[in-house]
Coordinates of C-alpha atoms in Angstrom, one line a residue:
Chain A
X17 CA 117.0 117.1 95.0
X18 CA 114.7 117.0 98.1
X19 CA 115.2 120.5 99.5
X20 CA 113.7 123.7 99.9
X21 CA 110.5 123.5 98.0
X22 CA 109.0 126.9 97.5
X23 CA 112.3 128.3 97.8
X24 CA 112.1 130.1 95.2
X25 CA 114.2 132.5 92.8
X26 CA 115.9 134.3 96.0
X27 CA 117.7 131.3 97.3
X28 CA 119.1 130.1 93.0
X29 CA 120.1 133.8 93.0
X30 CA 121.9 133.7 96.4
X31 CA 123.2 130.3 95.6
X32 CA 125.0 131.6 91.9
X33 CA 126.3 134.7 93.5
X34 CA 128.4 132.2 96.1
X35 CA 129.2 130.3 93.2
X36 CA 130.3 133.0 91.3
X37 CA 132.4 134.5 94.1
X38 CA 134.4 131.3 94.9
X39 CA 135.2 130.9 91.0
X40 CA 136.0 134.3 91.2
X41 CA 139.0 133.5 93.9
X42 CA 139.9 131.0 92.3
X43 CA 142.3 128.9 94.4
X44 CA 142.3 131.5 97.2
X45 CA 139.6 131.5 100.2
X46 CA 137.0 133.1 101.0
X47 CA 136.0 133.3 104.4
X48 CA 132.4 132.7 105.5
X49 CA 132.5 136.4 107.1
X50 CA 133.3 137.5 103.7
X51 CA 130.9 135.9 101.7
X52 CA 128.4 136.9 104.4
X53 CA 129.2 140.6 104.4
X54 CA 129.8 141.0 100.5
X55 CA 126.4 139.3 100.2
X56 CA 124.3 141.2 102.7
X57 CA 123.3 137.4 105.1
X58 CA 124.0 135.5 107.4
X59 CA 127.0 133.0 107.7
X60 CA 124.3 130.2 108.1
X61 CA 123.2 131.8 105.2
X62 CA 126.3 131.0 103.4
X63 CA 126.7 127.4 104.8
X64 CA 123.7 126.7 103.9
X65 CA 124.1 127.7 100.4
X66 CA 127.7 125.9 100.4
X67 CA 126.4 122.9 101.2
X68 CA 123.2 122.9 98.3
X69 CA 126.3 123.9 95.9
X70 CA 128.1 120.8 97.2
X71 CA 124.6 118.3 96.4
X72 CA 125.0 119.7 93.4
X73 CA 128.4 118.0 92.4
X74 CA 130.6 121.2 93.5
X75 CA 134.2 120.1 95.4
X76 CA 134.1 122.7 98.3
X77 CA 137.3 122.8 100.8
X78 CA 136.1 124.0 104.0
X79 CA 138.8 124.9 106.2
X80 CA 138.7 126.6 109.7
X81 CA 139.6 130.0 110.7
X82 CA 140.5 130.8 106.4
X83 CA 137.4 129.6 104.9
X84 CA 136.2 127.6 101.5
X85 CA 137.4 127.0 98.3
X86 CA 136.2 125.5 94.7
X87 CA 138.2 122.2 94.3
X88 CA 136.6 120.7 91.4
X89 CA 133.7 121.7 89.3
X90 CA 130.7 119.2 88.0
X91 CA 131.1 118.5 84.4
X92 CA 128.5 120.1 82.5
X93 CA 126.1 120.2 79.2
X94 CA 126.4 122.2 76.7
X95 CA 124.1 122.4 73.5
X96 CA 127.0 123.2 71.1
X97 CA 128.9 120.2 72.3
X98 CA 125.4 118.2 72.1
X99 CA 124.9 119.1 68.7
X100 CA 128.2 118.3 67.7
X101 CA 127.5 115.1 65.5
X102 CA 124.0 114.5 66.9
X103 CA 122.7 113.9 62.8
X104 CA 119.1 113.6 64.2
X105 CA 116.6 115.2 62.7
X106 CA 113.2 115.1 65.1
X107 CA 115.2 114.9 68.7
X108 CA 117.1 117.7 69.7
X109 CA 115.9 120.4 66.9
X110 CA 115.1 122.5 69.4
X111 CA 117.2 122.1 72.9
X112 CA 116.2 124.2 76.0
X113 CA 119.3 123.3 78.7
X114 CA 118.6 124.9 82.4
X115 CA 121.4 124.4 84.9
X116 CA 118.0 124.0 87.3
X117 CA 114.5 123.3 86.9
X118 CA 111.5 122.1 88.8
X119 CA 110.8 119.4 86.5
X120 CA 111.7 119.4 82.9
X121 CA 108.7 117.4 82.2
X122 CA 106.4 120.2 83.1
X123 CA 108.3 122.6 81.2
X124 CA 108.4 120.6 77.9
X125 CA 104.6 120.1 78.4
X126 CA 104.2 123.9 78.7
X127 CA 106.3 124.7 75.7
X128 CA 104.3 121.7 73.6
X129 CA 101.5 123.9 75.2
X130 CA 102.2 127.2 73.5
X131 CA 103.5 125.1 70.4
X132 CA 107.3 124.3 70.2
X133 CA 107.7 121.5 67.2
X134 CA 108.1 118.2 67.6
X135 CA 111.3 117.0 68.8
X136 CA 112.3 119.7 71.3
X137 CA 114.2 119.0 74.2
X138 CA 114.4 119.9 77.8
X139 CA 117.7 119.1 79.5
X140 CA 118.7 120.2 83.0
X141 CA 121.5 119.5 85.2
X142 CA 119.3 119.3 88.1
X143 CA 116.0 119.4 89.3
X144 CA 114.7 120.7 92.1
X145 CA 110.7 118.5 91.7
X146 CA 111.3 116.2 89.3
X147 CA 108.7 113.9 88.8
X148 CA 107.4 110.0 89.5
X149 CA 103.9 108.2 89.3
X150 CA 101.5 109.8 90.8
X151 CA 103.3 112.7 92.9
X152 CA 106.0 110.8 93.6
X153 CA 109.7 112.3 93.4
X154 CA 112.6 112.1 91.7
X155 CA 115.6 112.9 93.1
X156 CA 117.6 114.9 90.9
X157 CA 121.4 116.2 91.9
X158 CA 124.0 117.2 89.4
X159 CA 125.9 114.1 87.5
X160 CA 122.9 112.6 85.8
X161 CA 120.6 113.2 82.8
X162 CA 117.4 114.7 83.1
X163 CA 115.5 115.1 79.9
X164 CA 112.5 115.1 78.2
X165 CA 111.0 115.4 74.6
X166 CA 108.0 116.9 72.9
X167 CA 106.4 114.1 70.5
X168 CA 103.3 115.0 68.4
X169 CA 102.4 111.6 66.9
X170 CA 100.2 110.8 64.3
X171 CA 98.4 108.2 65.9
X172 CA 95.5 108.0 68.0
X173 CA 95.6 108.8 71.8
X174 CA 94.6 104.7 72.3
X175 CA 98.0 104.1 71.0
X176 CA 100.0 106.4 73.1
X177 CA 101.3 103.6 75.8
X178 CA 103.2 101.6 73.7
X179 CA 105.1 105.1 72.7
X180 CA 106.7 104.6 76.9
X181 CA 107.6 100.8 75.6
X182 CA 109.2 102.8 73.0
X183 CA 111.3 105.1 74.9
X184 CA 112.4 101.8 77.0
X185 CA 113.7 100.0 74.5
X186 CA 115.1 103.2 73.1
X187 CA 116.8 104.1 76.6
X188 CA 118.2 100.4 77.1
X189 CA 119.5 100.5 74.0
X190 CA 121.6 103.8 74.6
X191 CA 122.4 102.6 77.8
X192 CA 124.2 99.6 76.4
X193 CA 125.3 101.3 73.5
X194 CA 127.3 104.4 75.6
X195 CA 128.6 102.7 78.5
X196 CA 128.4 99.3 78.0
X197 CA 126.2 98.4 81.3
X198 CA 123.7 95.7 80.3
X199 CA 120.3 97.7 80.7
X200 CA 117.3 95.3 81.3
X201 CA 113.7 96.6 81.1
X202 CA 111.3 95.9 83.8
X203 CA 107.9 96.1 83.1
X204 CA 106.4 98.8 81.9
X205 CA 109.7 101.0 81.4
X206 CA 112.3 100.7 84.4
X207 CA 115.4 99.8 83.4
X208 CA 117.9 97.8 85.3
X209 CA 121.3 97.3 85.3
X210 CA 122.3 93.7 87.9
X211 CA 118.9 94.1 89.2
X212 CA 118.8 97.6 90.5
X213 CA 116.9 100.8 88.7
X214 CA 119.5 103.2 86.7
X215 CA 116.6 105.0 84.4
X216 CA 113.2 105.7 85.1
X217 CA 110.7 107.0 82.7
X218 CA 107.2 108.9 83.1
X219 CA 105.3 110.2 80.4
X220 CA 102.4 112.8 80.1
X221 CA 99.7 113.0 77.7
X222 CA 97.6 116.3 76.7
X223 CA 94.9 114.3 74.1
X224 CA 91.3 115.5 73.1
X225 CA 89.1 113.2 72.0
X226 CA 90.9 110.8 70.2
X227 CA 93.5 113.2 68.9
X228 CA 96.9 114.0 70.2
X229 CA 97.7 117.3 71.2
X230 CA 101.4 116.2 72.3
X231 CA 103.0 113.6 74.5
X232 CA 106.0 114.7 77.1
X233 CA 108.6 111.7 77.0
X234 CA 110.7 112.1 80.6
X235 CA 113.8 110.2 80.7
X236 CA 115.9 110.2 84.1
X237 CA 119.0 108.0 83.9
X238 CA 121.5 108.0 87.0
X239 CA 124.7 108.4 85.7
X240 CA 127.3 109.5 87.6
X241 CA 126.1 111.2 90.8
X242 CA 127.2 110.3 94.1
X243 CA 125.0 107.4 95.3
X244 CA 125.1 108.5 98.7
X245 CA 123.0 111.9 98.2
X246 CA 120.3 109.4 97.8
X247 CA 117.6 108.0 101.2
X248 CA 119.0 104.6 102.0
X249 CA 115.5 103.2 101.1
X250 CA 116.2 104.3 97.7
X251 CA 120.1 103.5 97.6
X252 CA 119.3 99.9 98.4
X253 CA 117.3 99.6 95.1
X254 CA 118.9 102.3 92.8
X255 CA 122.4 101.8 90.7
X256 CA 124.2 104.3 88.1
X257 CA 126.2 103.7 85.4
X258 CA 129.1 105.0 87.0
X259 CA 129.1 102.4 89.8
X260 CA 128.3 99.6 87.3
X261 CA 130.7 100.3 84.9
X262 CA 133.3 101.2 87.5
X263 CA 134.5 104.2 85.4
X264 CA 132.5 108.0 85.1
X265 CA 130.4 108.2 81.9
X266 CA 130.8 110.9 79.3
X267 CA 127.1 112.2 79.6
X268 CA 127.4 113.7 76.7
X269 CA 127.5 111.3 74.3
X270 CA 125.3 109.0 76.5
X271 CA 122.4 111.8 75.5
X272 CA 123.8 112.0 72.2
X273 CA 123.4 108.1 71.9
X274 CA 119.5 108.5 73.8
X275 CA 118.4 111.0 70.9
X276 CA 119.5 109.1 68.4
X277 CA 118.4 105.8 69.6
X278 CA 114.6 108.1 70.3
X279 CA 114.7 109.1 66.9
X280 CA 115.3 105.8 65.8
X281 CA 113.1 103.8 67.9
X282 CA 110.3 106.4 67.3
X283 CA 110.9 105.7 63.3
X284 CA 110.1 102.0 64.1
X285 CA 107.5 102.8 66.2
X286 CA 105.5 104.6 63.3
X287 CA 106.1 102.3 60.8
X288 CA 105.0 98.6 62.6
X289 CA 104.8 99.3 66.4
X290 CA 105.2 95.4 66.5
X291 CA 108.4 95.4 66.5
X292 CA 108.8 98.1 69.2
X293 CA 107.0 95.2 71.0
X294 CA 109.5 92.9 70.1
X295 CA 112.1 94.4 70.8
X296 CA 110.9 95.2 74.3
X297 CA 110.8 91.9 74.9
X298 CA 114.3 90.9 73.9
X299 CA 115.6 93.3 76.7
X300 CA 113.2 92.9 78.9
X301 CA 113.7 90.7 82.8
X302 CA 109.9 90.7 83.6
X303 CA 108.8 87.8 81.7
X304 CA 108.4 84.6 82.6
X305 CA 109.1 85.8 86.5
X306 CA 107.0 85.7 89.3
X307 CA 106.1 88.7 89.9
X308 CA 103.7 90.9 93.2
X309 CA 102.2 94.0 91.3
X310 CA 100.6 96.6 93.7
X311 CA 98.5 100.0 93.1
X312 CA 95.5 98.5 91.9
X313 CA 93.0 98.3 94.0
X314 CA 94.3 94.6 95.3
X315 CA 97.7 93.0 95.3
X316 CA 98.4 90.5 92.4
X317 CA 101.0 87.7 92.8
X318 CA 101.7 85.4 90.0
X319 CA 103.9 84.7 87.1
X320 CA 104.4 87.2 84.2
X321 CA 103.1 85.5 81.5
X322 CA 103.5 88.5 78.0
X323 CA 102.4 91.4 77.1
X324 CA 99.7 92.0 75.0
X325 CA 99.6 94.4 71.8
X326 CA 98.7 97.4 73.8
X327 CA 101.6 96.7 76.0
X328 CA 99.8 95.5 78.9
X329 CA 101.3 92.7 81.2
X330 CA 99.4 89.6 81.7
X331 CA 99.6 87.8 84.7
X332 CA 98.6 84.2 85.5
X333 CA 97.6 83.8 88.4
X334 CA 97.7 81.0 90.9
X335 CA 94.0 80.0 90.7
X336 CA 94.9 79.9 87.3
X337 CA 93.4 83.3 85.9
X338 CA 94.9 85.6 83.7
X339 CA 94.8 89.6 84.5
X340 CA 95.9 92.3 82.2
X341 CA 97.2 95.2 84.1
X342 CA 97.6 98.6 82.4
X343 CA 99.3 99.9 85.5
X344 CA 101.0 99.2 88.4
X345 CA 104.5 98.5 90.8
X346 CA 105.8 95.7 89.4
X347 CA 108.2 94.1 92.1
X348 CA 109.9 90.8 90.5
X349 CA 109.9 87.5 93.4
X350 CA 112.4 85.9 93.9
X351 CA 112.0 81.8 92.8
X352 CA 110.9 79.8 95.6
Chain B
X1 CA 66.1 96.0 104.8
X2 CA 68.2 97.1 107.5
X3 CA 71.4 100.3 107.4
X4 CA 73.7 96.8 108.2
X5 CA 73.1 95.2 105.3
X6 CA 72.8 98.5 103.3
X7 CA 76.4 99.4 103.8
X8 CA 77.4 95.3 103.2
X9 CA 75.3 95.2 100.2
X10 CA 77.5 98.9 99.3
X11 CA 81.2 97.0 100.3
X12 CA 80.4 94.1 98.1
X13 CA 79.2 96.3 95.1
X14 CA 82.9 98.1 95.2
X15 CA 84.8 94.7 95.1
X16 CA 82.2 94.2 91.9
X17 CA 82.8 95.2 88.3
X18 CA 78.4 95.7 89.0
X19 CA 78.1 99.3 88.4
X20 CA 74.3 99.5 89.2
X21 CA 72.1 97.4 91.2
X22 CA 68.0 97.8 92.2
X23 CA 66.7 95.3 95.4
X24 CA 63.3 95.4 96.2
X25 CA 62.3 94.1 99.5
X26 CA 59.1 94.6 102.4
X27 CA 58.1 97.6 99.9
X28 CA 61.3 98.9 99.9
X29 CA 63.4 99.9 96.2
X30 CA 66.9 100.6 96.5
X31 CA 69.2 101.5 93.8
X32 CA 72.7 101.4 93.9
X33 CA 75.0 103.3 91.1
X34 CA 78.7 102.9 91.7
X35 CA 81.1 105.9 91.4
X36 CA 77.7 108.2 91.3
X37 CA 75.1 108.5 93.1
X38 CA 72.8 106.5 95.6
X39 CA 68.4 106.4 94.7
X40 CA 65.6 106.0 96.2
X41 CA 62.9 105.4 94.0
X42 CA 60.8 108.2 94.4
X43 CA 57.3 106.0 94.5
X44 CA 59.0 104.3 97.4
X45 CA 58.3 105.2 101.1
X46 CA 61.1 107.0 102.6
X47 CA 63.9 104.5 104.6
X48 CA 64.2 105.3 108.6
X49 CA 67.8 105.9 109.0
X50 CA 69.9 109.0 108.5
X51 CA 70.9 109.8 104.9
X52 CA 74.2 110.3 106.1
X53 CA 75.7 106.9 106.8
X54 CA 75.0 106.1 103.2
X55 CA 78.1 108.1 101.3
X56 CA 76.5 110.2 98.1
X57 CA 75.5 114.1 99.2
X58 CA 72.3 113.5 96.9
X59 CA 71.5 110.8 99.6
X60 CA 69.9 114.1 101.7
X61 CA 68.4 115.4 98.9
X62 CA 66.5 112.5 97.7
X63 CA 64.2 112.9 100.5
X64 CA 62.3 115.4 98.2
X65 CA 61.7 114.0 95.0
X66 CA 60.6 116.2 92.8
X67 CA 64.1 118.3 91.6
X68 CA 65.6 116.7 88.6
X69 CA 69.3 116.9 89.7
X70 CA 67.9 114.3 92.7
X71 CA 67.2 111.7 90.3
X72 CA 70.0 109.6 88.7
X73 CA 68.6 107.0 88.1
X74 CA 66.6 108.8 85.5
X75 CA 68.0 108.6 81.7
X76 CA 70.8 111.4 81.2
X77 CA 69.2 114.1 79.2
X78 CA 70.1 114.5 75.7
X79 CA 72.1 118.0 76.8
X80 CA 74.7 116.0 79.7
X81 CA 78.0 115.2 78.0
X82 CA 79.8 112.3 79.1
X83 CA 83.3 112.4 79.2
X84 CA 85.0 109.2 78.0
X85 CA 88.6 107.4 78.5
X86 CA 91.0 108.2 75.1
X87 CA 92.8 104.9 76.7
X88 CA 92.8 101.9 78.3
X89 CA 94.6 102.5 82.0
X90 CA 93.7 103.4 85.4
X91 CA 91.5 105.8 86.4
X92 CA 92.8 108.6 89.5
X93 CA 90.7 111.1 90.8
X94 CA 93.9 113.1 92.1
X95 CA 97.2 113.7 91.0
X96 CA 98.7 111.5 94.2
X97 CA 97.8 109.8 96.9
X98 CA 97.6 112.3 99.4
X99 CA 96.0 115.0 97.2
X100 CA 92.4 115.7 97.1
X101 CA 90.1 114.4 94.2
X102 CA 90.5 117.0 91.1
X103 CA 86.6 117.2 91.2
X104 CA 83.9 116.2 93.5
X105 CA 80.5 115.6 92.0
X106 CA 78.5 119.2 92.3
X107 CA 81.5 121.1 91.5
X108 CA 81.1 123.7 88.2
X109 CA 84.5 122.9 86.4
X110 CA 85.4 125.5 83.3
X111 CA 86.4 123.7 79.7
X112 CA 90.1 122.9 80.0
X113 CA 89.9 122.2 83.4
X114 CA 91.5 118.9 84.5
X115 CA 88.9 116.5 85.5
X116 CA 91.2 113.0 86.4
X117 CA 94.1 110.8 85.0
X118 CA 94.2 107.8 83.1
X119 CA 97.5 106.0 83.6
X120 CA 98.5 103.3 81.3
X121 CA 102.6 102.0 81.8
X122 CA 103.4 105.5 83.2
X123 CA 102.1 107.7 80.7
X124 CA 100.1 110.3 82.6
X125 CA 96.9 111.5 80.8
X126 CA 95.6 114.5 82.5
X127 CA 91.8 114.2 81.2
X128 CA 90.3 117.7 80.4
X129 CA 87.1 118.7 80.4
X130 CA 85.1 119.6 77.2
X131 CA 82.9 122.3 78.5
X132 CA 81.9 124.5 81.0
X133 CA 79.5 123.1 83.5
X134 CA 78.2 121.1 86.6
X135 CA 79.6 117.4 87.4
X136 CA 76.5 115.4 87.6
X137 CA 78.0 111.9 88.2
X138 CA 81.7 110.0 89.0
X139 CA 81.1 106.7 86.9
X140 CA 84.5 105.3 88.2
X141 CA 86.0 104.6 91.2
X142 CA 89.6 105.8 92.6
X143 CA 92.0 103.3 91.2
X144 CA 89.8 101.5 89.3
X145 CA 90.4 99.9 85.2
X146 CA 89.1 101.7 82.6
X147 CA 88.4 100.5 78.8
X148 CA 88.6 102.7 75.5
X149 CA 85.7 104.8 75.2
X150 CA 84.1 104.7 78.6
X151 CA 82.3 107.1 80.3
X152 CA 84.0 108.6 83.1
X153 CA 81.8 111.8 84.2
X154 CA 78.2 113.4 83.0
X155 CA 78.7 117.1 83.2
X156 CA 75.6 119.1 82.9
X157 CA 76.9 122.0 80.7
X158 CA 76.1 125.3 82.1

């Protein structure tokens, strides 16, 4: 979501007590006087609070002069129905499920902090400064899946990349499996459905030394939300699986299918992390494409040649030299 | 040698994987260390042009030669730790863009204390530092490729 940062616990509490009142209506209205007089502020107050209850996947009638009603209600998580048939038994041991969170990425690395096992998951319905590269956002309304898991690997830090090539293939994998939409992976760990980003991933590291303390695995996968609560900028380049597959997903069992696929994938991963590698590059769209990748300090243009065993893409260039980069925008050219 | 092509000879040195360089010219020493600091050979006479157009804050100091902490260039004592990349990746001084550097050299940083990231395929490693002390030198520039195992900062513990 992009609104109101710093906001704070007032405006959530404010927010739940509308919610709370229309549900507790039921199919009768409430005026905006009402609600602004049973709540102690302003009608603005109350439209404004309407309106971030709307982002978030609420149906709210509005009608002149008699004032708003719940129409329909965003489907939502719950744990029991999550662990209904999960069998994993590393992903989801421990699952914390917010309704709203900044970012569940910083929250799963604050519980790895103060030493929740391995495995643990944070799930929220929204989030209100969820995370991309290097301060960049994600937008996060209702309808989607926002998660992230707490890995403590026995392997040393060096090794840790390849664990985001990991969570790729393991998210493409699900993807395909749950709704059917075929999930490509563009380098490092987008993944695409007909070209356009449905999942992104970032991953954060807390290592001394050569040792890992934990690693935060942060999955975001647009599922069913309404595209249009997205900047046309992003629009233009985003899909979910909803639009792809023309039907709504049961995001339930598409998480169900991502832990499972995690726990699996992470199994491989431990065993030969060669064929994570592999595998990565059976669903991948990167190679053998010309590609423009940007954030280093210069632009590189050429054609994506492989990865190497860390994971890194290798790039031939024009002049006929090959660069390994470790990081990066990867955009993918179309042929000339 | 003149400020011009002191500041050309600095540009082409941050296009370079060169980390240090030493020209002597007309009697004249310059060092250059990337991502730390800038030298003067302290035998040298001192260079007629203001110490600010040159980018280090030790440039101003270097005018008096005798402080330890003014010469870089001098072998890191056996106490300075050096603080090394756990991965191959990219190296950030700040958590975005438009977000000032975590540390600036000079600055006492406290063990824990985040000190950069190393990005590698969008895992985030928030690099920590192991003790309590003073940032002596940057060894990397903002953006930059880093290997396994190099140094990134010498921190004078306190």
């Amino acid at each position: 979501m992009t609104c109101c940062t710093g906001s704070g616990f007032l405006e959530i509490m404010y927010k739940e007590r509308i919610l709370k009142l229309l549900r507790a209506s039921g199919t009768d209205y409430l005026s905006g006087a009402q609600l602004a007089s049973t709540m102690g502020i302003s009608r603005t107050m109350v439209w404004k609070h309407i309106k971030a209850l709307e982002r978030e996947g609420f149906g709210i009638e509005a009608v002149p002069s008699r004032g708003y009603r719940i129409i329909t209600v965003p489907d939502l998580f719950r744990a029991d129905d999550i662990r209904r048939g999960l069998g994993t038994r590393i992903f989801g041991r421990e699952i914390h499920l917010l309704p709203e969170v900044a970012s569940t990425n910083t929250l799963a690395m604050e519980l790895a902090a103060r030493g929740a096992p391995e495995g643990t998951v944070v799930l929220a319905e929204a989030q209100t400064a969820g995370k991309g590269r290097l301060g960049r956002k994600w937008i996060s309304p209702r309808g989607n899946i926002y998660v992230s898991a707490v890995l403590r690997p026995p392997v040393p830090a060096y090794k840790a990349p390849l664990l985001t090539l990991m969570a790729a293939v393991a998210t493409a994998a699900a993807i395909r499996g749950a709704g059917g939409a075929p999930a490509l992976i563009k380098w490092p760990n987008d993944i695409l459905v007909a070209g356009r980003k449905v999942s992104g991933l970032l991953t954060e590291m807390s290592a001394e030394a050569d040792r890992i303390r934990h690693i935060v695995l942060g999955i975001g996968i647009d599922v069913n939300m309404d595209p249009d609560l997205l900047p046309d900028e992003i629009r233009a380049i985003t899909t979910t699986l909803a639009g792809e597959t023309g039907q709504a997903i049961d995001r339930t069992e598409l998480l169900r299918q991502l832990l499972r696929s995690l726990e699996h994938w992470y199994r491989v991963f431990l065993d030969d992390e060669r064929r994570v590698l592999k595998e990565w590059e059976s669903f991948n769209c990167t190679l053998g494409k010309r590609v423009a990748v940007s954030g280093q300090r210069e632009l590189l243009e050429g054609l994506a040649e492989g990865i190497d065993r860390e994971g890194r893409l290798v790039i031939r260039l024009d002049n006929g030299e090959a660069r390994t980069v470790a990081a990066g925008d990867v955009t993918i050219l179309k042929k000339i | 040698m003149n400020l011009k092509e002191l500041k050309e000879l600095i540009e082409m040195l941050k296009d370079t994987d060169i980390s240090e360089v030493e020209i002597e010219r007309s009697g004249v020493k310059v060092r250059l260390r990337k991502g730390g600091d800038v030298a003067f050979h302290p035998s040298m006479p001192r260079m007629e042009y203001p110490p600010a157009a040159i980018v280090a804050p030790a440039v101003s100091e270097a005018h008096a030669p005798s402080a330890p902490a003014e010469r870089p260039s001098e072998p890191a004592k056996s106490t300075q730790i050096k603080v090394t990349s756990p991965i191959v990746g990219t190296f950030y001084r700040s958590s975005s863009p438009d977000k000032p550097s975590y540390v600036e050299v000079g600055d006492t940083v406290k063990k824990g204390q985040v000190l950069c990231i190393i990005e590698a395929m969008k895992l985030m490693n928030e690099i920590e530092s192991e003790s309590t002390g003073k940032i002596v030198q940057i060894l990397v520039d903002n953006g930059h490729p880093v290997e396994y195992g190099q140094p990134l900062f010498v921190i004078e513990p306190a």
